[in-house]
Tab-separated table of C-alpha atoms and ligand atoms in Angstrom:
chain	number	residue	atom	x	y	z
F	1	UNK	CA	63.823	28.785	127.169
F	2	UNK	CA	61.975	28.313	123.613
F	3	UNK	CA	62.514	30.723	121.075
F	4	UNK	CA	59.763	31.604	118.296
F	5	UNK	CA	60.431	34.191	115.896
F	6	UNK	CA	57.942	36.224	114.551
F	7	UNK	CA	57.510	36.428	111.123
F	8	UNK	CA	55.572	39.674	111.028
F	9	UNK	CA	59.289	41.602	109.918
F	10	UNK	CA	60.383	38.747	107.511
F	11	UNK	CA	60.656	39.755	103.747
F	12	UNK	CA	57.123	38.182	102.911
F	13	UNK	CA	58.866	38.739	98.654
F	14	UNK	CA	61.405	36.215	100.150
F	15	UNK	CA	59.525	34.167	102.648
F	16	UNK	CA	60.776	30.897	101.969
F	17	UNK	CA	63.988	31.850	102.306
F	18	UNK	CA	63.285	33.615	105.783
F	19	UNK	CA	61.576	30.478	107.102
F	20	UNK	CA	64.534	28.357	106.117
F	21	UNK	CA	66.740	30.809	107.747
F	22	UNK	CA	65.175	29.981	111.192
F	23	UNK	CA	65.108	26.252	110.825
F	24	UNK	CA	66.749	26.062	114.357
F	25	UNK	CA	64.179	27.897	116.486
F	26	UNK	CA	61.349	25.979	118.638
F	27	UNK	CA	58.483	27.847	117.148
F	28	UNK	CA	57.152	30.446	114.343
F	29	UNK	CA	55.127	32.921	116.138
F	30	UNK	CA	52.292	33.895	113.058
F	31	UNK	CA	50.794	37.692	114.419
F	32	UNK	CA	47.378	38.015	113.203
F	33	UNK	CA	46.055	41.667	112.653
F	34	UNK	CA	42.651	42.673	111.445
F	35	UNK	CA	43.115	46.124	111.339
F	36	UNK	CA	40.472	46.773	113.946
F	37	UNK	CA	41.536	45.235	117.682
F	38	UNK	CA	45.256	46.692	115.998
F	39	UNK	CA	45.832	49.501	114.041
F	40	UNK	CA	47.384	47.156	111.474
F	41	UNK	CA	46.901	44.409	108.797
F	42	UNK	CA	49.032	41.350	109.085
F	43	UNK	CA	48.188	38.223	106.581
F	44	UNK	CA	45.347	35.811	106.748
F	45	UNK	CA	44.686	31.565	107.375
F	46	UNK	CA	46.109	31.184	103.521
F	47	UNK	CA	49.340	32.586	104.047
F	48	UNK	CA	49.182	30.750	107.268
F	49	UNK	CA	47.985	27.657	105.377
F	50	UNK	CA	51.180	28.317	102.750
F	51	UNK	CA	54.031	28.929	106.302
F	52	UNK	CA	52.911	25.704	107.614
F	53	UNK	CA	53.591	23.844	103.967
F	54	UNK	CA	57.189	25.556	104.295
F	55	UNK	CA	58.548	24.482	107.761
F	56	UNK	CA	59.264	22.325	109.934
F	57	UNK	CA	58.480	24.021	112.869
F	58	UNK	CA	55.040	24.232	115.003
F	59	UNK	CA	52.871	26.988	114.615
F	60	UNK	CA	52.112	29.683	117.597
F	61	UNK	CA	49.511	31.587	116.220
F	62	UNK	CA	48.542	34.912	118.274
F	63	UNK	CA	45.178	36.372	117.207
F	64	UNK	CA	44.891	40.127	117.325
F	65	UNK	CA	41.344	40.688	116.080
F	66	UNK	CA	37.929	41.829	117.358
F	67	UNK	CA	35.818	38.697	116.802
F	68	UNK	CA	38.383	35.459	117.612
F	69	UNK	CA	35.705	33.084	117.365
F	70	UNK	CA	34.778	34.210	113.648
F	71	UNK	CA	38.351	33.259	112.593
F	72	UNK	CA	39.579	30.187	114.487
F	73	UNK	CA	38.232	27.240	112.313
F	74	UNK	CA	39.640	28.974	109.533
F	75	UNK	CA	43.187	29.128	111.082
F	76	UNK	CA	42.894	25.596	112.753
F	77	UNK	CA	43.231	24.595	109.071
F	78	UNK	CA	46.957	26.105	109.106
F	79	UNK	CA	47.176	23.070	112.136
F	80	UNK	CA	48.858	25.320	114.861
F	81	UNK	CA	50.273	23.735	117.659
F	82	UNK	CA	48.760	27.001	119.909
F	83	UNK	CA	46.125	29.227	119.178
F	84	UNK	CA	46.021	32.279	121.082
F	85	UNK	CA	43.059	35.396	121.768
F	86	UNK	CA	43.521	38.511	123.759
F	87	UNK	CA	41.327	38.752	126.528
F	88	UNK	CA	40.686	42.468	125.364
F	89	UNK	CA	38.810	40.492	122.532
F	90	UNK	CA	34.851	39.533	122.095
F	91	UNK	CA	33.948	36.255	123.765
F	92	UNK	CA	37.470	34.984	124.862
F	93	UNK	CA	36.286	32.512	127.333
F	94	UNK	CA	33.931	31.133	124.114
F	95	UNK	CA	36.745	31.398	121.959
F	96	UNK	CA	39.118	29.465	123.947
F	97	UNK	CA	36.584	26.212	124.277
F	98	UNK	CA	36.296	25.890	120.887
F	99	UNK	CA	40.203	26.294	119.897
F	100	UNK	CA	40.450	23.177	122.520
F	101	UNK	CA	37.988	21.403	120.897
F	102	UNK	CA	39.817	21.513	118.074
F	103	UNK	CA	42.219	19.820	119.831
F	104	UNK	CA	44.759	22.798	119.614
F	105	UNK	CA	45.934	23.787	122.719
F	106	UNK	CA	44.807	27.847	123.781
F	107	UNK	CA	46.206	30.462	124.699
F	108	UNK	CA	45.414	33.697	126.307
F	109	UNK	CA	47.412	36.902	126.176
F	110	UNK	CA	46.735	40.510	127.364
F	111	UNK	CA	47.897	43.588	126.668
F	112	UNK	CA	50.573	45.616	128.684
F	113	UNK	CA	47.580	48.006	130.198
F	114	UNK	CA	45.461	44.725	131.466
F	115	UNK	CA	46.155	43.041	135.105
F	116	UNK	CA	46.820	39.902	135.569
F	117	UNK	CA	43.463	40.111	137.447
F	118	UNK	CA	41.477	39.788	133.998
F	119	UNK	CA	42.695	36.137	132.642
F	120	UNK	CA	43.037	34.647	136.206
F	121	UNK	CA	39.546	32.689	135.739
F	122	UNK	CA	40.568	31.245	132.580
F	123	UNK	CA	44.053	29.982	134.125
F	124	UNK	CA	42.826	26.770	134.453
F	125	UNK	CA	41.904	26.092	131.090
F	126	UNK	CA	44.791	27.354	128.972
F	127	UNK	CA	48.269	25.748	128.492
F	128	UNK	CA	49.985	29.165	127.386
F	129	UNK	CA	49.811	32.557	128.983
F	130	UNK	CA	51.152	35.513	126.118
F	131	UNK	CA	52.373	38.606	128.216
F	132	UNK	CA	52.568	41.496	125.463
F	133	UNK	CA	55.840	43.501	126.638
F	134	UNK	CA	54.936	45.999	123.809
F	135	UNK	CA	51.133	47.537	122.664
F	136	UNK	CA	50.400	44.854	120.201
F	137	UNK	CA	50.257	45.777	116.293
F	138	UNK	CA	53.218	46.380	115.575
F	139	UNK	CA	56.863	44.968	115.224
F	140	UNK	CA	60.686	46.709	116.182
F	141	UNK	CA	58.821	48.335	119.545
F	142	UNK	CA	61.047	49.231	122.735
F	143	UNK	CA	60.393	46.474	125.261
F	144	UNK	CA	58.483	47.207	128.227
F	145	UNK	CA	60.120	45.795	131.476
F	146	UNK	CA	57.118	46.140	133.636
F	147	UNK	CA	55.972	43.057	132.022
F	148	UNK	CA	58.406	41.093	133.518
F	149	UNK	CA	56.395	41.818	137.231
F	150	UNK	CA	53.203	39.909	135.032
F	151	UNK	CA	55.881	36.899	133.974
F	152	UNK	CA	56.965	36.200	138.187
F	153	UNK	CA	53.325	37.014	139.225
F	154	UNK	CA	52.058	34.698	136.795
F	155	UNK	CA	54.796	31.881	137.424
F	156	UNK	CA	53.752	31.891	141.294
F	157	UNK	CA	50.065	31.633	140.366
F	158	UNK	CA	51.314	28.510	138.428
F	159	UNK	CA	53.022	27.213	141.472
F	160	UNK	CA	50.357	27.644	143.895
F	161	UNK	CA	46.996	26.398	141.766
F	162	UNK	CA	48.992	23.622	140.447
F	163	UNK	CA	48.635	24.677	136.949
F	164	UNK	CA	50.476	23.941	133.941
F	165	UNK	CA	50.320	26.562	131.711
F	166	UNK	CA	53.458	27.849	129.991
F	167	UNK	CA	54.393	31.761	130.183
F	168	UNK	CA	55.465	33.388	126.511
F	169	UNK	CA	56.219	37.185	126.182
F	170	UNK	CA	56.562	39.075	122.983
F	171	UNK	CA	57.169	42.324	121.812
F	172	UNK	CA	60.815	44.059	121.796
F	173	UNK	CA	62.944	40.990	122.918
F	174	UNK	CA	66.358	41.084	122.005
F	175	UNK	CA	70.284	40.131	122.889
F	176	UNK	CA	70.482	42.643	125.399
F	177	UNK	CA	66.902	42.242	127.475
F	178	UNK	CA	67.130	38.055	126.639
F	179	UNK	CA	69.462	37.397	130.585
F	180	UNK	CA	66.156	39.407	132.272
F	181	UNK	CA	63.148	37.319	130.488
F	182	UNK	CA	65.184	34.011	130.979
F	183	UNK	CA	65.196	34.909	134.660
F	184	UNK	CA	62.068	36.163	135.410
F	185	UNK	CA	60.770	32.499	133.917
F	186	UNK	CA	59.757	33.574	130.437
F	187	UNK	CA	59.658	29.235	129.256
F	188	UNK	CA	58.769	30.772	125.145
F	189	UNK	CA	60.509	34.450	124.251
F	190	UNK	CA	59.100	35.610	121.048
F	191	UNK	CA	61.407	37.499	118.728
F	192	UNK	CA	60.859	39.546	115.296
F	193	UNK	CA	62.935	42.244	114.507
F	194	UNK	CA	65.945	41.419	116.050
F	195	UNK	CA	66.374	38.225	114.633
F	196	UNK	CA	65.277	39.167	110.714
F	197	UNK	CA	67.138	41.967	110.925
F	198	UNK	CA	70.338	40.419	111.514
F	199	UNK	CA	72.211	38.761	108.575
F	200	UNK	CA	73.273	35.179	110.126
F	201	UNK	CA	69.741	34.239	112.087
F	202	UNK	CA	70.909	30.751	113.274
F	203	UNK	CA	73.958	32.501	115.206
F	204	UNK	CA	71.702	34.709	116.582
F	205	UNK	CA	68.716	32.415	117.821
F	206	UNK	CA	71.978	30.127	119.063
F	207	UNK	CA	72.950	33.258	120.886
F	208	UNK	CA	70.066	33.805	122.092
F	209	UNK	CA	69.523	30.317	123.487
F	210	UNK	CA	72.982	30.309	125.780
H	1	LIG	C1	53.265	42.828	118.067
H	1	LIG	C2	53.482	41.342	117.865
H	1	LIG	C3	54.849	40.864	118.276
H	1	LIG	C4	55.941	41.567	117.550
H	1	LIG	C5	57.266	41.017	117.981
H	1	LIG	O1	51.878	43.081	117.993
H	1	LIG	O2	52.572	40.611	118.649
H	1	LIG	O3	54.952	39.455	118.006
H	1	LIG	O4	55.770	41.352	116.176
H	1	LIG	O5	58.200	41.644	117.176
H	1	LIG	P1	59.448	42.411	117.804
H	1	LIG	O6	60.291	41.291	118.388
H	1	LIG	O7	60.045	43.083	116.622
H	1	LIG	O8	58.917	43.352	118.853
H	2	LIG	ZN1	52.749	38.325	118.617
């Protein structure tokens, strides 16, 4: 299983420093807020833009705003590796076209509230499912197990339409929940608080990895 912290805790006074502290995870997970589809305001495509200048690692960017198609040339630029939209979102079937003609691959996520029901037609088309095991906007949440039912769901789904998406879940991961999402067939587990607020972050995402 693939771990991708997410930077939305990090000290952004410090960042460098934070990014070079996770130098041996598989991802950064970049949490995009527009203070409307989230009660919160994250950062933008030029601090994206400035994170991708300062590691190493490929960029999982998860879009948590009203109008994805507005913003996604804009992050493209930050050259992602995934971009991903809510389904909750305007035009997410739109949205997801043009992220993969970009030639980034897409993502769709929904929130803990939306069945599995919702994204099925778009299953097909994407290469990475996001199940939200908190209510996205914010970081250091509990984690909500019931989202692990989504993750086996999903993973038969896989199995019987033949598709090869991959299943990431984020919100409220941590040492003690890590055994359950590894089983349930998480394949990306993404991780904010708990990692930055540790002091020695490589032990930790090696932990975490076991
Ligand atoms: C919440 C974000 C999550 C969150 C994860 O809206 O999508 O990525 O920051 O952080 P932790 O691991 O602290 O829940
Ligand atoms: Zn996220």
């Amino acid at each position: 299983m693939k771990i991708a912290p997410s930077v939305l805790t990090a000290d952004f006074a410090n960042l460098e420093n934070e990014l070079a502290s996770i130098k041996s995870a598989d991802l950064l997970h970049l949490d995009i807020m527009d203070g409307h589809f989230v009660p919160n305001i994250s950062f933008g495509s030029h601090v994206s833009k400035c994170i991708k200048k300062a590691t190493k690692l490929p960029l999982d960017i998860h879009l948590m705003v009203t109008n994805p198609v507005e913003w996604i040339k804009d992050f493209s630029k930050a050259n992602p590796e995934y971009i991903t939209v809510h389904i909750e979102s305007n035009d997410a079937h739109q949205a997801l076209h043009l992220i993969k003609e970009l030639g980034i691959k897409a993502g769709i996520t929904l929130k803990p509230d939306t069945e599995i029901e919702a994204i099925k037609e778009y299953l097909y088309l994407v290469d990475l499912v996001l199940v939200m095991s908190v209510e996205p906007g914010f970081g250091g949440q509990a984690f909500m197990p019931s989202s692990l039912d989504k993750v086996r769901k999903l993973k038969e789904l896989r199995k019987q339409m033949n598709f090869n998406f991959l299943i990431e879940i984020d919100g409220g991961v941590n040492g003690s929940n890590i055994d359950q999402v590894r089983d349930a067939g998480v394949d990306i587990a993404v991780i904010g608080s708990y990692i930055f607020n540790q002091e020695n972050r490589e032990k930790t995402i090696k932990d975490l990895k076991k």
